[in-house]
Amino acid sequence: MNHRTPHIIFEANKHYELGKLKGNQILYDFDKILEYLDAKGKLLFGDKFKIYIEDRNILYKLCNYQIRDYHTCKKLGVDLKKGILLSGPVGCGKTSLMKLIRYITPHYKAYEMIPTRNVTFAFNHIGYTTIQQYGDSRFYCFDDLGVEPTGRFFGKDCNVIGEVLLSRYELFVNHRIKTHGTTNLNAQELEERYGNRVRSRMRELFNLIGFDKGSRDKRK
């Protein structure tokens, strides 16, 4: 990737031009972004991967957020200051899309995908330093919020991800460091899992972007 042409991405001996340069601004073409995401998805996840037409509206929001198109995001009700919480039923493609959209902006710092169960397993092994670790200034997307097991360290239970989210909220308020996430749960289920205080902070941390309840399981 040439930093002077971040809209042109090379993959497997082919180049994808995601838009045009106008001065120091990139005018992105959404259809060309989708073409690239389809190709990149096949490289990452195998030849069976595809971009589904019914996901176009979700992708439009995610892509405009990722390229930081302020005016389009404002029309869509998406706040660029907040992170993304992508929700939807099991198998609808949440994790794959959050892994993918990082690649359309190689000139921006990418977030790291972290399965929530891994955070809990680390807590069970080394304790509260895990919460401090994920409450640092790095950029994360926590995958599968709400379905991780309860943490347990030296006989004491801990809602590990709930504590991590409270730490991430402090980072957001004080330093504008964003956090992303994916979840299969709805708002009420998240509140039952994490409590009212964490759910309240999540409203401030995240833009909620959701698949329809009837979205197909793409793993079948």
mmCIF file of C-alpha atoms in Angstrom:
data_model
loop_
_atom_site.group_PDB
_atom_site.id
_atom_site.type_symbol
_atom_site.label_atom_id
_atom_site.label_comp_id
_atom_site.label_asym_id
_atom_site.label_seq_id
_atom_site.Cartn_x
_atom_site.Cartn_y
_atom_site.Cartn_z
ATOM 1 C CA MET A 1 0.000 0.000 0.000
ATOM 2 C CA ASN A 2 1.337 3.407 -1.011
ATOM 3 C CA HIS A 3 0.421 6.048 1.580
ATOM 4 C CA ARG A 4 -0.123 8.486 -1.281
ATOM 5 C CA THR A 5 -2.732 6.177 -2.830
ATOM 6 C CA PRO A 6 -4.492 4.474 0.100
ATOM 7 C CA HIS A 7 -7.602 4.012 -2.055
ATOM 8 C CA ILE A 8 -5.716 1.544 -4.287
ATOM 9 C CA ILE A 9 -5.213 -1.838 -2.625
ATOM 10 C CA PHE A 10 -3.186 -4.731 -4.010
ATOM 11 C CA GLU A 11 -4.276 -8.295 -3.263
ATOM 12 C CA ALA A 12 -3.015 -11.483 -4.918
ATOM 13 C CA ASN A 13 -1.467 -9.722 -7.931
ATOM 14 C CA LYS A 14 -4.592 -7.672 -8.554
ATOM 15 C CA HIS A 15 -5.305 -4.068 -7.660
ATOM 16 C CA TYR A 16 -8.606 -2.656 -6.435
ATOM 17 C CA GLU A 17 -9.308 1.042 -6.801
ATOM 18 C CA LEU A 18 -11.901 1.880 -4.154
ATOM 19 C CA GLY A 19 -12.444 5.440 -5.320
ATOM 20 C CA LYS A 20 -10.772 8.500 -6.780
ATOM 21 C CA LEU A 21 -8.443 11.060 -5.270
ATOM 22 C CA LYS A 22 -9.635 14.646 -5.290
ATOM 23 C CA GLY A 23 -6.918 16.784 -3.775
ATOM 24 C CA ASN A 24 -6.158 15.118 -0.433
ATOM 25 C CA GLN A 25 -9.629 13.567 -0.211
ATOM 26 C CA ILE A 26 -10.745 10.114 -1.368
ATOM 27 C CA LEU A 27 -14.124 9.944 -3.087
ATOM 28 C CA TYR A 28 -15.071 6.339 -2.403
ATOM 29 C CA ASP A 29 -17.244 4.193 -4.679
ATOM 30 C CA PHE A 30 -19.400 1.866 -2.556
ATOM 31 C CA ASP A 31 -19.827 -0.752 -5.300
ATOM 32 C CA LYS A 32 -16.051 -0.929 -5.759
ATOM 33 C CA ILE A 33 -15.614 -1.313 -2.004
ATOM 34 C CA LEU A 34 -18.051 -4.251 -2.079
ATOM 35 C CA GLU A 35 -16.152 -5.824 -4.976
ATOM 36 C CA TYR A 36 -12.930 -5.584 -2.962
ATOM 37 C CA LEU A 37 -14.563 -6.922 0.224
ATOM 38 C CA ASP A 38 -15.882 -9.930 -1.681
ATOM 39 C CA ALA A 39 -12.392 -10.683 -3.022
ATOM 40 C CA LYS A 40 -10.679 -10.075 0.329
ATOM 41 C CA GLY A 41 -13.287 -12.212 2.089
ATOM 42 C CA LYS A 42 -12.510 -15.140 -0.205
ATOM 43 C CA LEU A 43 -8.798 -14.759 0.550
ATOM 44 C CA LEU A 44 -9.428 -14.663 4.307
ATOM 45 C CA PHE A 45 -12.297 -17.115 4.723
ATOM 46 C CA GLY A 46 -12.237 -19.322 1.629
ATOM 47 C CA ASP A 47 -13.936 -19.458 -1.763
ATOM 48 C CA LYS A 48 -17.400 -20.024 -0.287
ATOM 49 C CA PHE A 49 -17.408 -16.519 1.175
ATOM 50 C CA LYS A 50 -19.591 -13.957 -0.566
ATOM 51 C CA ILE A 51 -21.144 -10.555 0.014
ATOM 52 C CA TYR A 52 -24.927 -10.980 0.240
ATOM 53 C CA ILE A 53 -27.281 -8.480 -1.373
ATOM 54 C CA GLU A 54 -29.500 -8.467 1.723
ATOM 55 C CA ASP A 55 -26.544 -7.194 3.796
ATOM 56 C CA ARG A 56 -26.058 -4.136 1.611
ATOM 57 C CA ASN A 57 -27.655 -1.680 4.054
ATOM 58 C CA ILE A 58 -25.571 -2.985 6.953
ATOM 59 C CA LEU A 59 -22.423 -2.786 4.848
ATOM 60 C CA TYR A 60 -23.281 0.726 3.701
ATOM 61 C CA LYS A 61 -23.333 1.890 7.320
ATOM 62 C CA LEU A 62 -20.194 -0.030 8.267
ATOM 63 C CA CYS A 63 -18.214 1.132 5.244
ATOM 64 C CA ASN A 64 -19.184 4.778 5.586
ATOM 65 C CA TYR A 65 -18.239 4.596 9.243
ATOM 66 C CA GLN A 66 -14.895 2.978 8.407
ATOM 67 C CA ILE A 67 -13.995 5.565 5.748
ATOM 68 C CA ARG A 68 -15.139 8.318 8.142
ATOM 69 C CA ASP A 69 -17.669 9.888 5.806
ATOM 70 C CA TYR A 70 -19.074 12.398 8.286
ATOM 71 C CA HIS A 71 -21.977 13.687 6.168
ATOM 72 C CA THR A 72 -23.268 10.259 5.128
ATOM 73 C CA CYS A 73 -22.927 8.919 8.676
ATOM 74 C CA LYS A 74 -24.855 11.888 10.033
ATOM 75 C CA LYS A 75 -27.704 11.115 7.606
ATOM 76 C CA LEU A 76 -27.585 7.464 8.698
ATOM 77 C CA GLY A 77 -27.648 8.371 12.395
ATOM 78 C CA VAL A 78 -24.144 6.996 12.973
ATOM 79 C CA ASP A 79 -21.855 8.928 15.342
ATOM 80 C CA LEU A 80 -18.209 8.774 14.253
ATOM 81 C CA LYS A 81 -17.066 9.545 17.802
ATOM 82 C CA LYS A 82 -18.523 6.247 19.059
ATOM 83 C CA GLY A 83 -17.579 2.654 18.293
ATOM 84 C CA ILE A 84 -19.737 0.054 16.528
ATOM 85 C CA LEU A 85 -21.765 -2.684 18.205
ATOM 86 C CA LEU A 86 -22.841 -5.045 15.427
ATOM 87 C CA SER A 87 -25.706 -7.276 16.540
ATOM 88 C CA GLY A 88 -27.607 -10.110 14.909
ATOM 89 C CA PRO A 89 -28.458 -13.810 15.087
ATOM 90 C CA VAL A 90 -25.873 -16.590 15.139
ATOM 91 C CA GLY A 91 -24.207 -17.144 11.766
ATOM 92 C CA CYS A 92 -25.352 -13.925 10.060
ATOM 93 C CA GLY A 93 -21.756 -12.840 9.401
ATOM 94 C CA LYS A 94 -21.062 -10.244 12.110
ATOM 95 C CA THR A 95 -17.541 -11.381 12.934
ATOM 96 C CA SER A 96 -16.527 -11.775 9.292
ATOM 97 C CA LEU A 97 -17.716 -8.270 8.404
ATOM 98 C CA MET A 98 -15.966 -6.659 11.373
ATOM 99 C CA LYS A 99 -12.764 -8.504 10.423
ATOM 100 C CA LEU A 100 -13.151 -7.399 6.806
ATOM 101 C CA ILE A 101 -13.970 -3.711 6.929
ATOM 102 C CA ARG A 102 -10.626 -2.918 8.573
ATOM 103 C CA TYR A 103 -8.954 -3.618 5.242
ATOM 104 C CA ILE A 104 -10.646 -0.863 3.216
ATOM 105 C CA THR A 105 -8.684 1.808 5.098
ATOM 106 C CA PRO A 106 -5.078 0.572 5.273
ATOM 107 C CA HIS A 107 -3.983 4.131 6.128
ATOM 108 C CA TYR A 108 -5.910 4.022 9.440
ATOM 109 C CA LYS A 109 -4.859 2.146 12.553
ATOM 110 C CA ALA A 110 -6.744 -1.164 12.635
ATOM 111 C CA TYR A 111 -8.540 -2.549 15.677
ATOM 112 C CA GLU A 112 -7.718 -5.993 17.026
ATOM 113 C CA MET A 113 -10.459 -8.662 17.120
ATOM 114 C CA ILE A 114 -10.669 -10.242 20.581
ATOM 115 C CA PRO A 115 -13.067 -13.136 21.350
ATOM 116 C CA THR A 116 -14.672 -12.362 24.709
ATOM 117 C CA ARG A 117 -14.182 -15.950 25.895
ATOM 118 C CA ASN A 118 -10.401 -15.465 25.494
ATOM 119 C CA VAL A 119 -10.550 -12.481 27.851
ATOM 120 C CA THR A 120 -12.406 -14.552 30.455
ATOM 121 C CA PHE A 121 -10.007 -17.500 30.087
ATOM 122 C CA ALA A 122 -7.065 -15.113 30.582
ATOM 123 C CA PHE A 123 -8.741 -13.698 33.699
ATOM 124 C CA ASN A 124 -9.228 -17.215 35.095
ATOM 125 C CA HIS A 125 -5.508 -17.800 34.600
ATOM 126 C CA ILE A 126 -3.876 -14.520 35.677
ATOM 127 C CA GLY A 127 -6.647 -12.536 37.399
ATOM 128 C CA TYR A 128 -7.399 -8.822 37.483
ATOM 129 C CA THR A 129 -4.384 -7.733 35.440
ATOM 130 C CA THR A 130 -6.419 -9.009 32.469
ATOM 131 C CA ILE A 131 -8.977 -6.243 33.028
ATOM 132 C CA GLN A 132 -6.168 -3.685 33.209
ATOM 133 C CA GLN A 133 -4.664 -5.110 30.017
ATOM 134 C CA TYR A 134 -7.832 -4.611 27.987
ATOM 135 C CA GLY A 135 -8.513 -1.268 29.625
ATOM 136 C CA ASP A 136 -5.443 0.170 27.927
ATOM 137 C CA SER A 137 -5.273 2.602 25.036
ATOM 138 C CA ARG A 138 -5.245 -0.011 22.258
ATOM 139 C CA PHE A 139 -8.086 -0.349 19.776
ATOM 140 C CA TYR A 140 -10.253 -3.480 20.164
ATOM 141 C CA CYS A 141 -13.353 -5.160 18.794
ATOM 142 C CA PHE A 142 -14.733 -7.594 21.381
ATOM 143 C CA ASP A 143 -16.330 -10.502 19.556
ATOM 144 C CA ASP A 144 -19.426 -12.272 20.953
ATOM 145 C CA LEU A 145 -20.317 -9.945 23.819
ATOM 146 C CA GLY A 146 -22.592 -11.558 26.358
ATOM 147 C CA VAL A 147 -22.040 -15.249 25.701
ATOM 148 C CA GLU A 148 -18.672 -15.589 27.444
ATOM 149 C CA PRO A 149 -18.548 -17.577 30.702
ATOM 150 C CA THR A 150 -18.352 -15.825 34.062
ATOM 151 C CA GLY A 151 -14.774 -15.333 35.186
ATOM 152 C CA ARG A 152 -13.483 -17.032 38.318
ATOM 153 C CA PHE A 153 -10.172 -16.333 40.034
ATOM 154 C CA PHE A 154 -9.180 -17.752 43.413
ATOM 155 C CA GLY A 155 -12.768 -18.733 44.137
ATOM 156 C CA LYS A 156 -14.273 -15.324 43.338
ATOM 157 C CA ASP A 157 -16.665 -14.797 40.413
ATOM 158 C CA CYS A 158 -16.247 -11.740 38.186
ATOM 159 C CA ASN A 159 -18.251 -10.372 35.272
ATOM 160 C CA VAL A 160 -15.001 -9.836 33.403
ATOM 161 C CA ILE A 161 -16.276 -8.270 30.180
ATOM 162 C CA GLY A 162 -18.607 -6.001 32.156
ATOM 163 C CA GLU A 163 -15.570 -4.688 34.043
ATOM 164 C CA VAL A 164 -13.587 -4.344 30.819
ATOM 165 C CA LEU A 165 -16.422 -2.324 29.252
ATOM 166 C CA LEU A 166 -16.467 0.025 32.261
ATOM 167 C CA SER A 167 -12.714 0.546 31.774
ATOM 168 C CA ARG A 168 -13.223 1.124 28.050
ATOM 169 C CA TYR A 169 -15.908 3.676 28.878
ATOM 170 C CA GLU A 170 -13.429 5.636 31.015
ATOM 171 C CA LEU A 171 -10.960 5.588 28.116
ATOM 172 C CA PHE A 172 -13.698 6.824 25.788
ATOM 173 C CA VAL A 173 -14.733 9.686 28.078
ATOM 174 C CA ASN A 174 -11.212 10.795 28.962
ATOM 175 C CA HIS A 175 -9.258 10.046 25.773
ATOM 176 C CA ARG A 176 -11.864 9.403 23.034
ATOM 177 C CA ILE A 177 -10.522 5.890 22.485
ATOM 178 C CA LYS A 178 -13.194 3.847 20.732
ATOM 179 C CA THR A 179 -14.265 0.248 21.263
ATOM 180 C CA HIS A 180 -16.164 -2.038 18.897
ATOM 181 C CA GLY A 181 -18.082 -5.235 19.554
ATOM 182 C CA THR A 182 -20.326 -7.927 18.118
ATOM 183 C CA THR A 183 -23.183 -9.670 19.899
ATOM 184 C CA ASN A 184 -25.991 -12.174 19.379
ATOM 185 C CA LEU A 185 -27.963 -10.610 22.230
ATOM 186 C CA ASN A 186 -30.588 -7.865 22.191
ATOM 187 C CA ALA A 187 -30.540 -4.817 24.475
ATOM 188 C CA GLN A 188 -32.586 -6.474 27.222
ATOM 189 C CA GLU A 189 -30.405 -9.592 27.201
ATOM 190 C CA LEU A 190 -27.249 -7.471 27.379
ATOM 191 C CA GLU A 191 -28.664 -5.634 30.393
ATOM 192 C CA GLU A 192 -29.483 -8.941 32.087
ATOM 193 C CA ARG A 193 -25.944 -10.151 31.403
ATOM 194 C CA TYR A 194 -24.019 -7.024 32.396
ATOM 195 C CA GLY A 195 -26.401 -4.985 34.522
ATOM 196 C CA ASN A 196 -27.998 -1.582 34.073
ATOM 197 C CA ARG A 197 -24.824 0.413 34.749
ATOM 198 C CA VAL A 198 -22.799 -1.300 32.019
ATOM 199 C CA ARG A 199 -25.732 -1.236 29.595
ATOM 200 C CA SER A 200 -26.036 2.525 30.161
ATOM 201 C CA ARG A 201 -22.324 2.972 29.373
ATOM 202 C CA MET A 202 -22.708 0.807 26.276
ATOM 203 C CA ARG A 203 -25.286 3.230 24.888
ATOM 204 C CA GLU A 204 -22.653 5.959 25.068
ATOM 205 C CA LEU A 205 -19.830 3.752 23.784
ATOM 206 C CA PHE A 206 -21.516 2.268 20.730
ATOM 207 C CA ASN A 207 -23.527 2.920 17.616
ATOM 208 C CA LEU A 208 -25.891 -0.044 17.449
ATOM 209 C CA ILE A 209 -26.062 -1.537 13.949
ATOM 210 C CA GLY A 210 -28.238 -4.622 13.730
ATOM 211 C CA PHE A 211 -29.056 -7.412 11.312
ATOM 212 C CA ASP A 212 -32.719 -8.416 11.041
ATOM 213 C CA LYS A 213 -33.793 -11.191 13.427
ATOM 214 C CA GLY A 214 -34.618 -13.350 10.416
ATOM 215 C CA SER A 215 -31.163 -13.019 8.802
ATOM 216 C CA ARG A 216 -30.041 -16.334 7.362
ATOM 217 C CA ASP A 217 -27.317 -18.479 8.881
ATOM 218 C CA LYS A 218 -24.595 -18.123 6.236
ATOM 219 C CA ARG A 219 -22.571 -20.997 7.634
ATOM 220 C CA LYS A 220 -25.084 -23.538 6.311
#
